[in-house]
């Protein structure tokens, strides 16, 4: 009996130890699973925070097109609260035309396992204009690896589009500047003779020659053309035009005697052109070429605005700084020259 009791006791201890080891192993596996679940939950919380902090609008749809979750940016884009979106179908959020033409075909392709990217005008909340959006539709797989929905990622690229347009315009202007520089150099070579030879002819002509006025007119036209070429070079170099002393009345008189003004008179024979210029000189610092062009444009526009005829008058006078101040203009210690068209 004693031997049997001893054997039974040993067997019981063995079973107890075996069971203890099994419980210890199970407890270790359970602790590992708990740690793994905690890590997974932390990763999930991180993913949720990342999605919530994203500047893109993100939404998860099930295969039927029902919203499962959305981030704050998506709600802001819709102008709705989460309870008005989550659990609702796409039909409750977007117009049928937008769905049929833009979204539904991409969702169908995505549910076949493909990632679809496209650009579209995406509706914005309220009466706001649609935004230029870059959209990515990605298949969403659950833990079992089964396709379980579609992940929408919508990125507002309106500012990028504006910057791209500005860059394109800048590139165009750069190309124009390069072209202008090349044309300007070629024209300078041609105009050198048109400006230089009249001076040589004028040296040999007597003061009563009937050709004197014509040659001076050729020289003046050549100088104006050279000034325009200088403008092209200024554009090409992105520089500033030269500023020099000039007299306003002289600039106006030179324009009125130019072939350009004679052409304007021929086009508008019913318009009377008058000049009422100040007797005293009106000295300025500026660009004579640009001032002459401004006068020419104002005169041409004024003449075109009077198809039935009329009077176009150019007048100049000097005003003091007090008179300028009365008209809410800049003040100073010197006089001012006023041109009226």
Tab-separated table of C-alpha atoms in Angstrom:
chain	number	residue	atom	x	y	z
A	1	UNK	CA	0.000	0.000	0.000
A	2	UNK	CA	2.821	2.362	0.888
A	3	UNK	CA	4.510	1.655	-2.479
A	4	UNK	CA	1.251	2.262	-4.307
A	5	UNK	CA	0.739	5.548	-2.451
A	6	UNK	CA	4.272	6.636	-3.279
A	7	UNK	CA	3.822	5.805	-6.969
A	8	UNK	CA	0.484	7.642	-7.027
A	9	UNK	CA	2.067	10.640	-5.407
A	10	UNK	CA	4.869	10.692	-7.978
A	11	UNK	CA	2.397	10.352	-10.841
A	12	UNK	CA	0.295	13.187	-9.440
A	13	UNK	CA	3.311	15.443	-9.127
A	14	UNK	CA	4.275	14.672	-12.709
A	15	UNK	CA	0.818	15.560	-13.932
A	16	UNK	CA	0.807	18.742	-11.864
A	17	UNK	CA	4.191	19.784	-13.282
A	18	UNK	CA	3.074	18.967	-16.821
A	19	UNK	CA	-0.102	20.975	-16.378
A	20	UNK	CA	1.850	23.830	-14.827
A	21	UNK	CA	4.180	23.937	-17.838
A	22	UNK	CA	1.189	23.897	-20.189
A	23	UNK	CA	-0.438	26.757	-18.286
A	24	UNK	CA	2.852	28.694	-18.270
A	25	UNK	CA	3.243	28.241	-22.050
A	26	UNK	CA	-0.359	29.252	-22.620
A	27	UNK	CA	0.141	32.276	-20.417
A	28	UNK	CA	3.252	33.282	-22.394
A	29	UNK	CA	1.363	32.889	-25.678
A	30	UNK	CA	-1.484	34.958	-24.286
A	31	UNK	CA	0.930	37.686	-23.158
A	32	UNK	CA	2.519	37.682	-26.628
A	33	UNK	CA	-0.890	37.972	-28.249
A	34	UNK	CA	-1.808	40.835	-25.913
A	35	UNK	CA	1.437	42.653	-26.757
A	36	UNK	CA	0.896	42.017	-30.459
A	37	UNK	CA	-2.696	43.295	-30.224
A	38	UNK	CA	-1.529	46.398	-28.320
A	39	UNK	CA	1.085	47.101	-30.985
A	40	UNK	CA	-1.522	46.612	-33.718
A	41	UNK	CA	-3.938	48.926	-31.937
A	42	UNK	CA	-1.199	51.536	-31.536
A	43	UNK	CA	-0.356	51.249	-35.238
A	44	UNK	CA	-4.045	51.622	-36.015
A	45	UNK	CA	-4.287	54.716	-33.830
A	46	UNK	CA	-1.209	56.131	-35.575
A	47	UNK	CA	-2.787	55.433	-38.967
A	48	UNK	CA	-5.995	57.136	-37.864
A	49	UNK	CA	-4.035	60.171	-36.666
A	50	UNK	CA	-2.050	60.298	-39.915
A	51	UNK	CA	-5.235	60.137	-41.995
A	52	UNK	CA	-6.891	62.786	-39.823
A	53	UNK	CA	-3.844	65.074	-40.130
A	54	UNK	CA	-3.523	64.613	-43.897
A	55	UNK	CA	-4.089	67.662	-46.086
A	56	UNK	CA	-5.718	65.362	-48.649
A	57	UNK	CA	-9.393	64.408	-48.485
A	58	UNK	CA	-9.573	60.677	-47.728
A	59	UNK	CA	-12.622	58.370	-47.664
A	60	UNK	CA	-13.181	54.613	-47.415
A	61	UNK	CA	-16.116	53.134	-49.358
A	62	UNK	CA	-17.455	49.609	-49.245
A	63	UNK	CA	-18.071	47.735	-52.546
A	64	UNK	CA	-21.629	49.138	-52.688
A	65	UNK	CA	-20.391	52.751	-52.556
A	66	UNK	CA	-21.334	53.408	-48.928
A	67	UNK	CA	-19.020	55.617	-46.868
A	68	UNK	CA	-17.296	53.691	-44.068
A	69	UNK	CA	-15.044	56.479	-42.773
A	70	UNK	CA	-13.803	59.907	-43.881
A	71	UNK	CA	-11.190	62.325	-42.567
A	72	UNK	CA	-11.877	65.979	-41.543
A	73	UNK	CA	-10.625	67.395	-44.860
A	74	UNK	CA	-13.179	65.304	-46.757
A	75	UNK	CA	-15.955	66.565	-44.484
A	76	UNK	CA	-14.751	70.136	-45.020
A	77	UNK	CA	-14.802	69.629	-48.772
A	78	UNK	CA	-18.384	68.317	-48.564
A	79	UNK	CA	-19.477	70.923	-46.031
A	80	UNK	CA	-21.186	68.176	-43.984
A	81	UNK	CA	-20.882	66.532	-40.581
A	82	UNK	CA	-19.696	62.941	-40.237
A	83	UNK	CA	-23.164	61.583	-39.371
A	84	UNK	CA	-24.472	62.978	-42.653
A	85	UNK	CA	-21.782	61.105	-44.611
A	86	UNK	CA	-20.715	57.890	-42.853
A	87	UNK	CA	-23.200	55.138	-43.610
A	88	UNK	CA	-24.639	57.041	-46.573
A	89	UNK	CA	-24.340	56.130	-50.253
A	90	UNK	CA	-22.513	58.209	-52.849
A	91	UNK	CA	-25.902	59.095	-54.327
A	92	UNK	CA	-26.729	60.995	-51.136
A	93	UNK	CA	-23.629	63.171	-51.460
A	94	UNK	CA	-22.905	63.812	-55.152
A	95	UNK	CA	-25.001	64.711	-58.170
A	96	UNK	CA	-25.781	61.853	-60.605
A	97	UNK	CA	-24.032	63.630	-63.496
A	98	UNK	CA	-20.770	63.857	-61.570
A	99	UNK	CA	-20.993	60.249	-60.439
A	100	UNK	CA	-21.744	58.825	-63.881
A	101	UNK	CA	-19.192	60.909	-65.790
A	102	UNK	CA	-16.327	61.089	-63.311
A	103	UNK	CA	-16.417	58.756	-60.321
A	104	UNK	CA	-18.348	55.541	-61.035
A	105	UNK	CA	-16.153	54.269	-63.930
A	106	UNK	CA	-13.034	54.672	-61.779
A	107	UNK	CA	-14.654	52.880	-58.824
A	108	UNK	CA	-15.618	49.926	-60.996
A	109	UNK	CA	-12.061	49.656	-62.293
A	110	UNK	CA	-10.751	49.883	-58.736
A	111	UNK	CA	-13.018	47.052	-57.552
A	112	UNK	CA	-11.329	44.890	-60.179
A	113	UNK	CA	-8.050	45.363	-58.280
A	114	UNK	CA	-6.572	48.273	-60.228
A	115	UNK	CA	-5.233	51.587	-58.887
A	116	UNK	CA	-6.824	54.441	-60.849
A	117	UNK	CA	-5.462	57.998	-60.979
A	118	UNK	CA	-7.090	60.922	-62.761
A	119	UNK	CA	-7.626	64.688	-62.567
A	120	UNK	CA	-11.073	66.233	-62.306
A	121	UNK	CA	-12.996	69.288	-61.182
A	122	UNK	CA	-14.171	68.102	-57.769
A	123	UNK	CA	-17.318	69.595	-56.206
A	124	UNK	CA	-16.767	71.797	-53.175
A	125	UNK	CA	-19.038	72.707	-50.304
A	126	UNK	CA	-21.924	75.099	-50.833
A	127	UNK	CA	-21.723	77.409	-53.822
A	128	UNK	CA	-17.931	77.392	-53.985
A	129	UNK	CA	-16.300	76.724	-57.333
A	130	UNK	CA	-15.088	73.153	-57.967
A	131	UNK	CA	-11.403	72.632	-57.246
A	132	UNK	CA	-8.789	71.127	-59.536
A	133	UNK	CA	-8.179	67.764	-57.923
A	134	UNK	CA	-5.819	64.859	-58.395
A	135	UNK	CA	-7.768	61.713	-57.440
A	136	UNK	CA	-6.401	58.259	-56.563
A	137	UNK	CA	-8.746	55.251	-56.202
A	138	UNK	CA	-7.009	52.311	-54.516
A	139	UNK	CA	-8.398	48.820	-53.752
A	140	UNK	CA	-8.858	48.224	-50.012
A	141	UNK	CA	-8.129	44.718	-48.670
A	142	UNK	CA	-9.246	43.460	-45.252
A	143	UNK	CA	-7.177	41.350	-42.833
A	144	UNK	CA	-8.059	38.177	-44.695
A	145	UNK	CA	-6.672	39.678	-47.902
A	146	UNK	CA	-10.101	39.991	-49.501
A	147	UNK	CA	-11.028	43.050	-51.581
A	148	UNK	CA	-13.382	44.895	-49.278
A	149	UNK	CA	-13.817	48.387	-50.701
A	150	UNK	CA	-12.204	51.458	-52.275
A	151	UNK	CA	-9.937	54.075	-50.706
A	152	UNK	CA	-10.426	57.563	-52.192
A	153	UNK	CA	-7.625	60.120	-51.941
A	154	UNK	CA	-8.422	63.601	-53.279
A	155	UNK	CA	-5.660	66.229	-53.474
A	156	UNK	CA	-6.422	69.880	-54.211
A	157	UNK	CA	-3.931	70.990	-56.893
A	158	UNK	CA	-5.511	74.370	-57.666
A	159	UNK	CA	-2.457	76.300	-56.444
A	160	UNK	CA	-0.141	73.930	-58.303
A	161	UNK	CA	-2.094	74.566	-61.490
A	162	UNK	CA	-1.762	78.317	-60.977
A	163	UNK	CA	1.974	78.020	-60.371
A	164	UNK	CA	2.338	75.842	-63.461
A	165	UNK	CA	0.473	78.450	-65.532
A	166	UNK	CA	2.713	81.207	-64.144
A	167	UNK	CA	5.811	79.171	-64.938
A	168	UNK	CA	4.559	78.570	-68.463
A	169	UNK	CA	3.915	82.292	-68.905
A	170	UNK	CA	7.387	83.101	-67.572
A	171	UNK	CA	8.910	80.657	-70.030
A	172	UNK	CA	6.961	82.298	-72.851
A	173	UNK	CA	8.210	85.731	-71.789
A	174	UNK	CA	11.765	84.413	-71.630
A	175	UNK	CA	11.407	83.046	-75.154
A	176	UNK	CA	9.973	86.376	-76.340
A	177	UNK	CA	12.874	88.205	-74.703
A	178	UNK	CA	15.397	85.971	-76.435
A	179	UNK	CA	13.644	86.495	-79.778
A	180	UNK	CA	13.446	90.251	-79.207
A	181	UNK	CA	17.158	90.406	-78.459
A	182	UNK	CA	18.032	88.587	-81.673
A	183	UNK	CA	15.695	90.731	-83.787
A	184	UNK	CA	16.995	93.909	-82.154
A	185	UNK	CA	20.618	93.119	-83.030
A	186	UNK	CA	19.679	92.385	-86.643
A	187	UNK	CA	17.655	95.602	-86.932
A	188	UNK	CA	20.490	97.635	-85.443
A	189	UNK	CA	22.745	96.525	-88.284
A	190	UNK	CA	20.120	97.582	-90.839
A	191	UNK	CA	19.334	100.918	-89.183
A	192	UNK	CA	22.957	101.982	-88.896
A	193	UNK	CA	22.921	102.992	-92.556
A	194	UNK	CA	19.475	104.623	-92.311
A	195	UNK	CA	20.698	106.831	-89.467
A	196	UNK	CA	24.299	107.391	-90.603
A	197	UNK	CA	23.979	108.203	-94.306
A	198	UNK	CA	21.488	111.108	-93.894
A	199	UNK	CA	24.100	112.891	-91.774
A	200	UNK	CA	26.630	112.523	-94.585
A	201	UNK	CA	24.094	113.822	-97.119
A	202	UNK	CA	23.188	116.793	-94.936
A	203	UNK	CA	26.851	117.808	-94.741
A	204	UNK	CA	26.988	118.189	-98.550
A	205	UNK	CA	23.569	119.760	-99.156
A	206	UNK	CA	23.173	123.556	-99.290
A	207	UNK	CA	20.820	125.151	-96.777
A	208	UNK	CA	18.275	125.993	-99.503
A	209	UNK	CA	18.118	122.468	-100.972
A	210	UNK	CA	14.554	121.181	-101.570
A	211	UNK	CA	15.673	117.740	-100.331
A	212	UNK	CA	16.776	119.004	-96.938
A	213	UNK	CA	13.423	118.431	-95.177
A	214	UNK	CA	12.974	114.954	-96.653
A	215	UNK	CA	16.442	113.801	-95.613
A	216	UNK	CA	15.922	115.142	-92.096
A	217	UNK	CA	12.627	113.270	-91.966
A	218	UNK	CA	14.425	110.061	-93.019
A	219	UNK	CA	16.995	110.605	-90.293
A	220	UNK	CA	14.300	111.294	-87.681
A	221	UNK	CA	12.387	108.150	-88.663
A	222	UNK	CA	15.567	106.108	-88.452
A	223	UNK	CA	16.306	107.462	-84.984
A	224	UNK	CA	12.809	106.588	-83.784
A	225	UNK	CA	13.168	103.103	-85.220
A	226	UNK	CA	16.509	102.767	-83.424
A	227	UNK	CA	14.809	103.824	-80.175
A	228	UNK	CA	12.189	101.100	-80.673
A	229	UNK	CA	14.991	98.603	-81.199
A	230	UNK	CA	16.478	99.805	-77.926
A	231	UNK	CA	13.137	98.988	-76.302
A	232	UNK	CA	13.417	95.448	-77.642
A	233	UNK	CA	16.865	95.157	-76.140
A	234	UNK	CA	15.508	96.474	-72.840
A	235	UNK	CA	12.850	93.752	-72.916
A	236	UNK	CA	15.409	91.092	-73.747
A	237	UNK	CA	17.699	92.191	-70.908
A	238	UNK	CA	14.813	92.764	-68.475
A	239	UNK	CA	16.342	96.124	-67.755
A	240	UNK	CA	15.007	99.653	-67.350
A	241	UNK	CA	14.736	102.146	-70.185
A	242	UNK	CA	17.125	105.060	-70.232
A	243	UNK	CA	15.934	108.292	-68.637
A	244	UNK	CA	17.304	111.586	-69.878
A	245	UNK	CA	16.436	115.312	-69.951
A	246	UNK	CA	13.794	116.227	-72.521
A	247	UNK	CA	11.375	119.047	-73.297
A	248	UNK	CA	7.684	118.139	-73.454
A	249	UNK	CA	6.660	120.646	-76.139
A	250	UNK	CA	9.496	119.480	-78.380
A	251	UNK	CA	8.396	115.856	-78.026
A	252	UNK	CA	4.849	116.835	-79.028
A	253	UNK	CA	5.991	118.960	-81.977
A	254	UNK	CA	8.225	116.141	-83.231
A	255	UNK	CA	5.284	113.747	-83.078
A	256	UNK	CA	2.933	116.153	-84.895
A	257	UNK	CA	5.492	116.425	-87.711
A	258	UNK	CA	6.142	112.688	-87.886
A	259	UNK	CA	4.935	110.365	-90.671
A	260	UNK	CA	2.954	108.449	-88.056
A	261	UNK	CA	0.779	111.480	-87.297
A	262	UNK	CA	0.410	112.298	-90.976
A	263	UNK	CA	-0.894	108.761	-91.481
A	264	UNK	CA	-3.388	109.270	-88.629
A	265	UNK	CA	-4.609	112.497	-90.291
A	266	UNK	CA	-5.143	110.662	-93.562
A	267	UNK	CA	-7.170	107.931	-91.815
A	268	UNK	CA	-9.363	110.501	-90.008
A	269	UNK	CA	-9.896	113.435	-92.358
A	270	UNK	CA	-12.972	114.669	-90.422
A	271	UNK	CA	-11.022	115.114	-87.177
A	272	UNK	CA	-9.369	118.471	-86.524
A	273	UNK	CA	-6.050	118.183	-84.663
A	274	UNK	CA	-4.999	121.237	-82.633
A	275	UNK	CA	-1.989	121.973	-80.444
A	276	UNK	CA	-2.197	124.515	-77.623
A	277	UNK	CA	1.290	124.366	-76.158
A	278	UNK	CA	2.788	126.419	-73.361
A	279	UNK	CA	5.135	129.234	-74.368
A	280	UNK	CA	7.698	128.407	-71.688
A	281	UNK	CA	9.825	125.244	-71.969
A	282	UNK	CA	8.595	122.257	-69.952
A	283	UNK	CA	11.722	120.330	-69.049
A	284	UNK	CA	11.374	116.729	-67.831
A	285	UNK	CA	13.461	113.711	-66.942
A	286	UNK	CA	12.150	110.587	-68.628
A	287	UNK	CA	12.059	108.399	-71.714
A	288	UNK	CA	11.304	110.386	-74.831
A	289	UNK	CA	10.480	107.252	-76.798
A	290	UNK	CA	7.854	106.083	-74.332
A	291	UNK	CA	6.363	109.539	-73.950
A	292	UNK	CA	6.057	109.902	-77.732
A	293	UNK	CA	4.437	106.470	-77.960
A	294	UNK	CA	1.987	107.408	-75.218
A	295	UNK	CA	1.012	110.595	-77.041
A	296	UNK	CA	0.619	108.706	-80.321
A	297	UNK	CA	-1.629	106.074	-78.718
A	298	UNK	CA	-3.814	108.684	-77.015
A	299	UNK	CA	-4.197	110.624	-80.256
A	300	UNK	CA	-5.013	107.497	-82.280
A	301	UNK	CA	-7.560	106.286	-79.724
A	302	UNK	CA	-9.176	109.709	-79.555
A	303	UNK	CA	-9.455	109.960	-83.327
A	304	UNK	CA	-10.936	106.453	-83.581
A	305	UNK	CA	-13.518	107.406	-80.936
A	306	UNK	CA	-14.848	110.192	-83.210
A	307	UNK	CA	-15.906	108.417	-86.433
A	308	UNK	CA	-18.220	111.328	-87.337
A	309	UNK	CA	-15.516	113.923	-86.826
A	310	UNK	CA	-14.593	116.285	-84.032
A	311	UNK	CA	-11.682	118.142	-82.507
A	312	UNK	CA	-8.702	116.562	-80.803
A	313	UNK	CA	-6.580	119.000	-78.842
A	314	UNK	CA	-3.147	118.611	-77.269
A	315	UNK	CA	-2.406	121.245	-74.632
A	316	UNK	CA	0.447	121.729	-72.186
A	317	UNK	CA	1.057	124.107	-69.318
A	318	UNK	CA	3.139	124.445	-66.219
A	319	UNK	CA	1.515	124.133	-62.788
A	320	UNK	CA	2.991	124.701	-59.352
A	321	UNK	CA	3.039	122.187	-56.521
A	322	UNK	CA	0.119	123.863	-54.705
A	323	UNK	CA	-2.175	123.301	-57.682
A	324	UNK	CA	-1.049	119.718	-57.891
A	325	UNK	CA	-1.751	119.263	-54.183
A	326	UNK	CA	-5.298	120.553	-54.670
A	327	UNK	CA	-5.944	117.699	-57.096
A	328	UNK	CA	-4.707	115.089	-54.559
A	329	UNK	CA	-1.553	114.450	-56.543
A	330	UNK	CA	2.027	114.313	-55.310
A	331	UNK	CA	3.528	117.502	-53.953
A	332	UNK	CA	7.035	118.857	-54.180
A	333	UNK	CA	9.126	122.007	-54.297
A	334	UNK	CA	9.333	122.298	-58.090
A	335	UNK	CA	6.849	123.010	-60.867
A	336	UNK	CA	5.086	120.349	-62.857
A	337	UNK	CA	4.342	119.914	-66.540
A	338	UNK	CA	0.758	118.995	-67.403
A	339	UNK	CA	-0.262	117.384	-70.688
A	340	UNK	CA	-3.964	117.180	-71.579
A	341	UNK	CA	-5.374	115.295	-74.572
